[in-house]
Amino acid sequence: MKVFIIIPAYQESSSVGAVVAGVRSYAESVVVVDDGSTDGTGEAARAAGALVLRHMVNRGYGAALTTGTAYALAQGAEAVVHFDADGQFEPRDIPPLVSALSVGRPSAALGSRFLGRAVNLPWLRRLTLKLAVIFTWAVSGVRLSDAHNGLRAFTREALALMHWRQDRMAFSSEVIDELVRAKIPWTEVPVTVRYTAYSQQGSKQGKLPALKIVKDLFFGRLVK
Amino acid sequence: MSLIQFIILAAVAIIWWRLYARLRSGELTWLEFVEWFALWLGVAVIVLVPEVASYLAAWVGVGRGSDLVVYLALLLVFYLLFKIFIRQEKLARQLTSVVRGLALKEASPPPAPSRGSKPEVRP
Ligand SMILES: Nc1nc2c(ncn2[C@@H]2O[C@H](COP(=O)(O)OP(=O)(O)OP(=O)(O)O)[C@@H](O)[C@H]2O)c(=O)[nH]1
Ligand SMILES: [Mg+2]
């Protein structure tokens, strides 16, 4: 199967190279979307062997994944995997994720750190992640064990049915809503997510990211 | 006429004139023009005949006319804020699609896909 890995990256020059090197053997192509970084993220990714798409100005996590996914489809990808640039995911979680897809049919596989392992997960993050699970259950009507995990995979057929509009972190919620709307079958797959000093330093999402996500979801619904 | 009445009426006159200019230049539709004109007409009436506000306030059950005016003004500000939020969300999406278009255009494509017909690119 022709698998493309899409890595959204903003100011991740110190981690993106190792991430690209780590996932390369699992895919036909690794695409890093450098989202207006000013620290050489794009160059580091290219040096590690990724194809780099560049957003001239920062448009956010969801916008970058949508750009990378559109590119992969245009290149004939049969499956697309989303993978974070900050080194928190394990490259060897990719094959089970891809095997969980039904080839040639609309299908999605969602990584779950609560079925798998969350290493050194801070209690506050655990709390917001659990709230996200409840929120997703209440708003989207889906019971997931981990609602905001950036490690996920889709078949081409699933991507053709979905329509993504959220530019920022609310994207992760929108993906679930779109799976429901388009009636795409999904499964959760255990994955490992590691919390490190690097992953915790200087949050890029600003204060109270969870509130921002709820606000984005609300206004996102009002704009066609 | 008191000074405050004069100032407010002068401001309303200027706003009317600006509205008319924006209607002429096509920035406003006729409906929008009429809405805004009527809103400021209401302001002018209340400034000229403040008893109208008191009468309306008593009618809807709010204590004083000036209270009613403040409540309505606050509602209007919230409404405008809401509209600005939505407009900025729209602009953000348009910016994203421009940025995305450039990113995809500048991608140095590796060898074209071997199979399949025309590839689909979503906006
Ligand atoms: N393209 C793009 N990517 C971003 C942006 N902000 C964060 N990212 C990427 O999104 C991924 C996840 O970001 P994190 O800040 O770790 O968010 P998270 O994984 O939901 O939060 P944690 O559970 O605390 O790690 C990383 O690969 C980041 O580089 C952004 O503005 N644009
Ligand atoms: Mg992270």
Coordinates of C-alpha atoms and ligand atoms in Angstrom, one line a residue:
Chain A
M1 CA 0.0 0.0 0.0
K2 CA 1.2 3.5 -0.9
V3 CA 1.5 5.2 2.5
F4 CA 2.2 8.9 3.1
I5 CA 3.2 10.2 6.5
I6 CA 2.2 13.8 7.1
I7 CA 4.1 15.7 9.9
P8 CA 2.9 19.2 10.9
A9 CA 5.7 21.1 12.4
Y10 CA 6.0 24.6 13.9
Q11 CA 9.4 25.6 15.5
E12 CA 10.5 22.0 15.8
S13 CA 14.0 22.2 14.3
S14 CA 15.6 20.3 17.2
S15 CA 13.2 17.3 16.9
V16 CA 11.9 17.1 13.4
G17 CA 15.0 15.6 11.8
A18 CA 15.1 12.6 14.2
V19 CA 11.3 12.1 13.7
V20 CA 11.6 12.0 9.9
A21 CA 14.6 9.6 10.1
G22 CA 12.6 7.4 12.5
V23 CA 9.5 7.1 10.3
R24 CA 11.0 7.0 6.8
S25 CA 11.2 3.2 6.6
Y26 CA 7.4 2.9 7.2
A27 CA 6.2 4.9 4.2
E28 CA 6.5 5.6 0.6
S29 CA 6.9 9.3 1.4
V30 CA 7.3 11.5 4.4
V31 CA 5.8 15.0 4.0
V32 CA 6.7 17.7 6.6
V33 CA 4.5 20.8 6.5
D34 CA 6.6 23.6 7.9
D35 CA 4.1 26.0 9.2
G36 CA 5.9 29.3 8.9
S37 CA 8.7 28.3 11.3
T38 CA 11.6 30.7 11.8
D39 CA 14.0 28.3 13.3
G40 CA 15.1 26.2 10.3
T41 CA 12.5 23.4 10.8
G42 CA 12.0 23.1 7.0
E43 CA 15.7 22.7 6.3
A44 CA 16.2 20.2 9.1
A45 CA 13.3 18.1 7.8
R46 CA 14.6 18.3 4.2
A47 CA 18.1 17.2 5.4
A48 CA 16.5 14.2 7.0
G49 CA 14.9 13.2 3.8
A50 CA 11.4 14.6 4.0
L51 CA 9.5 16.4 1.3
V52 CA 8.8 19.8 2.7
L53 CA 5.7 21.9 2.1
R54 CA 6.0 25.4 3.4
H55 CA 3.2 27.6 4.7
M56 CA 4.5 31.2 4.4
V57 CA 2.8 32.2 7.6
N58 CA 1.7 30.2 10.5
R59 CA -1.8 28.8 9.9
G60 CA -2.0 26.1 12.6
Y61 CA -1.9 22.4 13.2
G62 CA -5.1 21.5 11.4
A63 CA -4.3 23.8 8.4
A64 CA -0.9 22.1 8.0
L65 CA -2.3 18.6 8.2
T66 CA -5.0 19.5 5.6
T67 CA -2.3 20.9 3.3
G68 CA -0.1 17.8 3.6
T69 CA -3.1 15.4 3.2
A70 CA -4.2 17.2 0.0
Y71 CA -0.7 16.9 -1.3
A72 CA -0.6 13.2 -0.5
L73 CA -3.9 12.5 -2.3
A74 CA -2.7 14.4 -5.4
Q75 CA 0.4 12.1 -5.4
G76 CA -1.8 9.0 -5.3
A77 CA -1.5 8.1 -1.7
E78 CA -3.6 5.0 -0.7
A79 CA -3.3 5.7 3.0
V80 CA -2.3 8.8 5.0
V81 CA -0.8 8.8 8.5
H82 CA -0.6 11.9 10.7
F83 CA 2.4 12.0 13.0
D84 CA 3.6 14.7 15.4
A85 CA 7.0 16.5 14.9
D86 CA 7.8 16.8 18.6
G87 CA 9.1 13.2 19.0
Q88 CA 6.4 12.1 21.4
F89 CA 5.1 9.3 19.2
E90 CA 6.8 6.0 18.4
P91 CA 7.5 5.2 14.8
R92 CA 6.9 1.5 15.3
D93 CA 3.3 2.3 16.2
I94 CA 2.7 3.1 12.5
P95 CA 2.5 -0.5 11.1
P96 CA -0.3 -1.6 13.5
L97 CA -2.1 1.6 12.8
V98 CA -1.9 1.1 9.0
S99 CA -2.8 -2.6 9.3
A100 CA -6.0 -1.6 11.1
L101 CA -7.3 0.1 8.0
S102 CA -9.6 -1.7 5.6
V103 CA -7.7 -1.3 2.3
G104 CA -9.7 0.2 -0.6
R105 CA -12.6 1.2 1.6
P106 CA -13.4 4.2 3.7
S107 CA -11.7 3.5 7.0
A108 CA -9.8 5.2 9.8
A109 CA -7.5 4.1 12.6
L110 CA -7.1 6.4 15.7
G111 CA -4.2 6.1 18.1
S112 CA -5.0 5.9 21.7
R113 CA -2.5 6.5 24.5
F114 CA -5.0 5.3 27.1
L115 CA -5.3 1.9 25.4
G116 CA -1.5 2.0 25.0
R117 CA 0.9 3.9 27.1
A118 CA 1.2 7.6 28.2
V119 CA 4.7 8.0 29.6
N120 CA 5.2 10.7 32.2
L121 CA 1.8 12.2 31.4
P122 CA 1.4 15.3 33.6
W123 CA -1.8 15.3 35.7
L124 CA -3.1 18.5 34.3
R125 CA -2.7 17.2 30.7
R126 CA -4.4 13.9 31.8
L127 CA -7.3 15.9 33.2
T128 CA -7.8 17.9 30.0
L129 CA -7.5 14.8 27.8
K130 CA -10.1 13.1 29.9
L131 CA -12.4 16.1 29.6
A132 CA -11.9 16.0 25.9
V133 CA -13.0 12.4 25.9
I134 CA -16.2 13.4 27.8
F135 CA -16.7 16.4 25.5
T136 CA -16.4 14.2 22.4
W137 CA -18.9 11.8 23.9
A138 CA -21.3 14.6 24.6
V139 CA -20.9 16.7 21.5
S140 CA -20.0 14.2 18.8
G141 CA -21.7 11.2 20.3
V142 CA -18.7 9.0 20.1
R143 CA -17.1 7.1 22.9
L144 CA -13.3 7.1 22.4
S145 CA -10.7 6.2 24.9
D146 CA -8.5 9.1 23.7
A147 CA -10.1 11.9 21.8
H148 CA -7.2 14.2 21.0
N149 CA -4.4 12.0 19.8
G150 CA -2.5 13.3 16.8
L151 CA -1.5 9.8 15.6
R152 CA -4.1 8.6 13.2
A153 CA -4.5 7.0 9.8
F154 CA -7.0 7.1 7.0
T155 CA -7.5 5.3 3.7
R156 CA -7.8 7.4 0.5
E157 CA -11.5 6.5 0.3
A158 CA -12.1 7.9 3.8
L159 CA -10.3 11.2 3.0
A160 CA -12.4 11.7 -0.1
L161 CA -15.5 11.7 2.0
M162 CA -14.3 14.1 4.7
H163 CA -14.2 17.9 4.7
W164 CA -11.8 19.6 7.1
R165 CA -12.0 23.3 7.9
Q166 CA -10.5 23.8 11.4
D167 CA -7.1 25.4 11.2
R168 CA -5.9 24.9 14.8
M169 CA -6.1 22.3 17.4
A170 CA -9.9 22.0 17.1
F171 CA -9.0 20.0 14.0
S172 CA -8.7 16.9 16.2
S173 CA -12.3 17.2 17.3
E174 CA -13.4 18.0 13.7
V175 CA -11.9 14.8 12.4
I176 CA -14.1 12.8 14.8
D177 CA -17.2 14.8 13.8
E178 CA -16.4 14.2 10.1
L179 CA -15.9 10.5 10.6
V180 CA -19.4 10.4 12.2
R181 CA -21.0 12.6 9.6
A182 CA -19.5 10.6 6.7
K183 CA -20.2 7.3 8.5
I184 CA -16.6 6.1 8.1
P185 CA -15.8 3.1 10.2
W186 CA -12.9 3.6 12.6
T187 CA -11.0 1.6 15.2
E188 CA -8.8 2.6 18.1
V189 CA -5.2 1.3 18.1
P190 CA -3.0 1.4 21.2
V191 CA 0.0 3.7 20.9
T192 CA 2.7 5.1 23.1
V193 CA 2.9 8.9 23.8
R194 CA 5.9 10.1 25.7
Y195 CA 5.9 13.4 27.7
T196 CA 9.4 14.8 28.0
A197 CA 10.9 18.1 29.1
Y198 CA 11.0 19.1 25.4
S199 CA 7.4 18.3 24.7
Q200 CA 6.4 20.3 27.8
Q201 CA 8.5 23.4 27.3
G202 CA 6.8 26.7 26.3
S203 CA 3.4 25.7 25.1
K204 CA 2.7 27.0 21.6
Q205 CA -1.0 26.8 22.1
G206 CA -1.1 29.8 24.5
K207 CA -3.1 29.8 27.7
L208 CA -6.1 27.6 28.1
P209 CA -5.8 25.7 24.8
A210 CA -8.9 23.7 25.6
L211 CA -11.1 26.8 25.8
K212 CA -9.7 28.0 22.5
I213 CA -10.6 24.6 20.9
V214 CA -14.2 25.0 22.2
K215 CA -14.4 28.5 20.9
D216 CA -13.0 27.5 17.5
L217 CA -15.5 24.6 17.2
F218 CA -18.3 27.0 18.0
F219 CA -17.4 29.7 15.5
G220 CA -16.3 27.1 13.0
R221 CA -19.9 25.9 12.8
L222 CA -21.2 29.4 12.0
V223 CA -18.9 29.9 9.0
K224 CA -19.6 27.8 5.9
Chain B
M1 CA -31.7 72.4 22.6
S2 CA -29.0 71.4 25.1
L3 CA -25.4 71.0 24.0
I4 CA -25.5 67.2 24.4
Q5 CA -28.5 67.0 22.1
F6 CA -26.7 69.1 19.5
I7 CA -23.6 67.0 19.6
I8 CA -25.4 63.7 19.3
L9 CA -27.6 65.0 16.4
A10 CA -24.6 66.3 14.6
A11 CA -22.9 62.9 15.0
V12 CA -26.1 61.2 13.7
A13 CA -26.1 63.5 10.7
I14 CA -22.5 62.6 9.9
I15 CA -23.2 58.9 10.2
W16 CA -26.2 59.2 7.9
W17 CA -24.0 61.0 5.4
R18 CA -21.3 58.2 5.7
L19 CA -24.0 55.5 5.3
Y20 CA -25.2 57.2 2.1
A21 CA -21.7 57.4 0.8
R22 CA -21.2 53.7 1.4
L23 CA -24.5 52.9 -0.2
R24 CA -23.5 54.8 -3.3
S25 CA -20.1 53.1 -3.5
G26 CA -21.8 49.7 -3.2
E27 CA -20.3 48.8 0.2
L28 CA -23.8 48.6 1.6
T29 CA -26.8 46.9 0.2
W30 CA -30.2 48.8 0.2
L31 CA -31.4 46.6 3.0
E32 CA -28.3 47.2 5.2
F33 CA -28.6 51.0 4.5
V34 CA -32.2 51.0 5.6
E35 CA -31.4 49.0 8.8
W36 CA -28.6 51.3 9.8
F37 CA -30.6 54.5 8.9
A38 CA -33.5 53.3 11.0
L39 CA -31.3 52.6 13.9
W40 CA -29.8 56.0 13.9
L41 CA -33.2 57.5 13.3
G42 CA -34.3 55.9 16.5
V43 CA -31.3 57.5 18.3
A44 CA -32.2 60.9 16.9
V45 CA -35.9 60.6 17.9
I46 CA -34.9 59.6 21.5
V47 CA -32.4 62.5 21.7
L48 CA -35.0 65.0 20.5
V49 CA -38.0 63.6 22.5
P50 CA -36.5 61.7 25.5
E51 CA -40.0 60.9 26.8
V52 CA -40.3 58.4 24.0
A53 CA -37.7 56.2 25.7
S54 CA -39.4 56.5 29.1
Y55 CA -42.7 55.6 27.5
L56 CA -41.2 52.5 25.7
A57 CA -39.4 51.5 28.9
A58 CA -42.6 51.5 30.9
W59 CA -44.2 49.6 28.1
V60 CA -41.6 46.7 28.1
G61 CA -41.3 46.9 31.9
V62 CA -37.9 48.4 32.3
G63 CA -37.7 51.1 35.0
R64 CA -36.3 54.2 33.3
G65 CA -35.9 55.3 29.7
S66 CA -32.2 55.8 30.0
D67 CA -31.8 52.2 31.3
L68 CA -33.6 50.9 28.3
V69 CA -31.3 52.8 26.0
V70 CA -28.2 51.4 27.7
Y71 CA -29.6 47.8 27.5
L72 CA -30.3 48.1 23.9
A73 CA -26.9 49.7 23.2
L74 CA -25.2 46.8 25.0
L75 CA -27.1 44.3 23.0
L76 CA -26.1 46.0 19.8
V77 CA -22.4 46.0 20.8
F78 CA -22.6 42.2 21.5
Y79 CA -24.2 41.6 18.2
L80 CA -21.5 43.6 16.4
L81 CA -18.8 41.8 18.3
F82 CA -20.3 38.5 17.2
K83 CA -20.4 39.6 13.6
I84 CA -16.8 40.7 13.7
F85 CA -15.8 37.3 15.1
I86 CA -17.5 35.6 12.3
R87 CA -15.9 37.9 9.7
Q88 CA -12.5 37.3 11.1
E89 CA -13.0 33.5 11.0
K90 CA -13.9 33.8 7.3
L91 CA -10.9 35.9 6.6
A92 CA -8.7 33.4 8.4
R93 CA -10.0 30.6 6.2
Q94 CA -9.4 32.6 3.1
L95 CA -5.9 33.3 4.2
T96 CA -5.3 29.6 4.9
S97 CA -6.5 28.7 1.4
V98 CA -4.1 31.2 -0.2
V99 CA -1.2 29.9 2.0
R100 CA -2.1 26.4 1.1
G101 CA -2.3 27.1 -2.6
L102 CA 1.2 28.6 -2.5
A103 CA 2.6 25.7 -0.5
L104 CA 1.1 23.1 -3.0
K105 CA 2.3 25.1 -6.0
E106 CA 5.8 25.4 -4.8
A107 CA 6.1 21.7 -3.8
S108 CA 8.8 20.1 -6.0
P109 CA 6.8 17.1 -6.9
P110 CA 8.5 13.7 -6.9
P111 CA 7.8 11.4 -9.9
A112 CA 4.1 11.6 -10.8
P113 CA 1.8 8.8 -9.5
S114 CA 2.0 5.7 -11.7
R115 CA -1.7 4.9 -11.6
G116 CA -5.0 6.6 -11.3
S117 CA -6.4 9.4 -13.5
K118 CA -6.6 13.0 -12.5
P119 CA -5.6 13.4 -8.9
E120 CA -8.0 15.3 -6.7
V121 CA -6.7 18.2 -4.6
R122 CA -9.1 19.5 -2.0
P123 CA -9.1 23.2 -1.4
Ligands
LIG1 N1 1.8 23.1 11.5 C1 1.7 23.4 12.8 N2 2.0 22.5 13.7 C2 1.9 22.8 15.0 C3 1.5 24.0 15.4 N3 1.5 24.0 16.8 C4 1.8 22.7 17.1 N4 2.1 22.0 16.0 C5 2.6 20.6 15.9 O1 1.5 19.8 16.3 C6 2.1 18.7 17.0 C7 1.5 18.6 18.4 O2 1.6 19.8 19.1 P1 1.6 19.8 20.6 O3 1.9 21.2 21.1 O4 2.6 18.8 21.2 O5 0.2 19.4 21.0 P2 -0.4 18.1 21.6 O6 0.4 16.9 21.2 O7 -1.9 18.1 21.4 O8 -0.2 18.3 23.2 P3 0.6 17.4 24.2 O9 -0.3 16.3 24.6 O10 0.9 18.3 25.4 O11 1.9 17.0 23.5 C8 3.6 18.9 17.0 O12 4.2 18.1 15.9 C9 3.8 20.4 16.7 O13 4.9 20.7 16.0 C10 1.2 25.0 14.5 O14 0.9 26.2 14.8 N5 1.3 24.7 13.2
MG2 MG 2.7 16.9 21.6

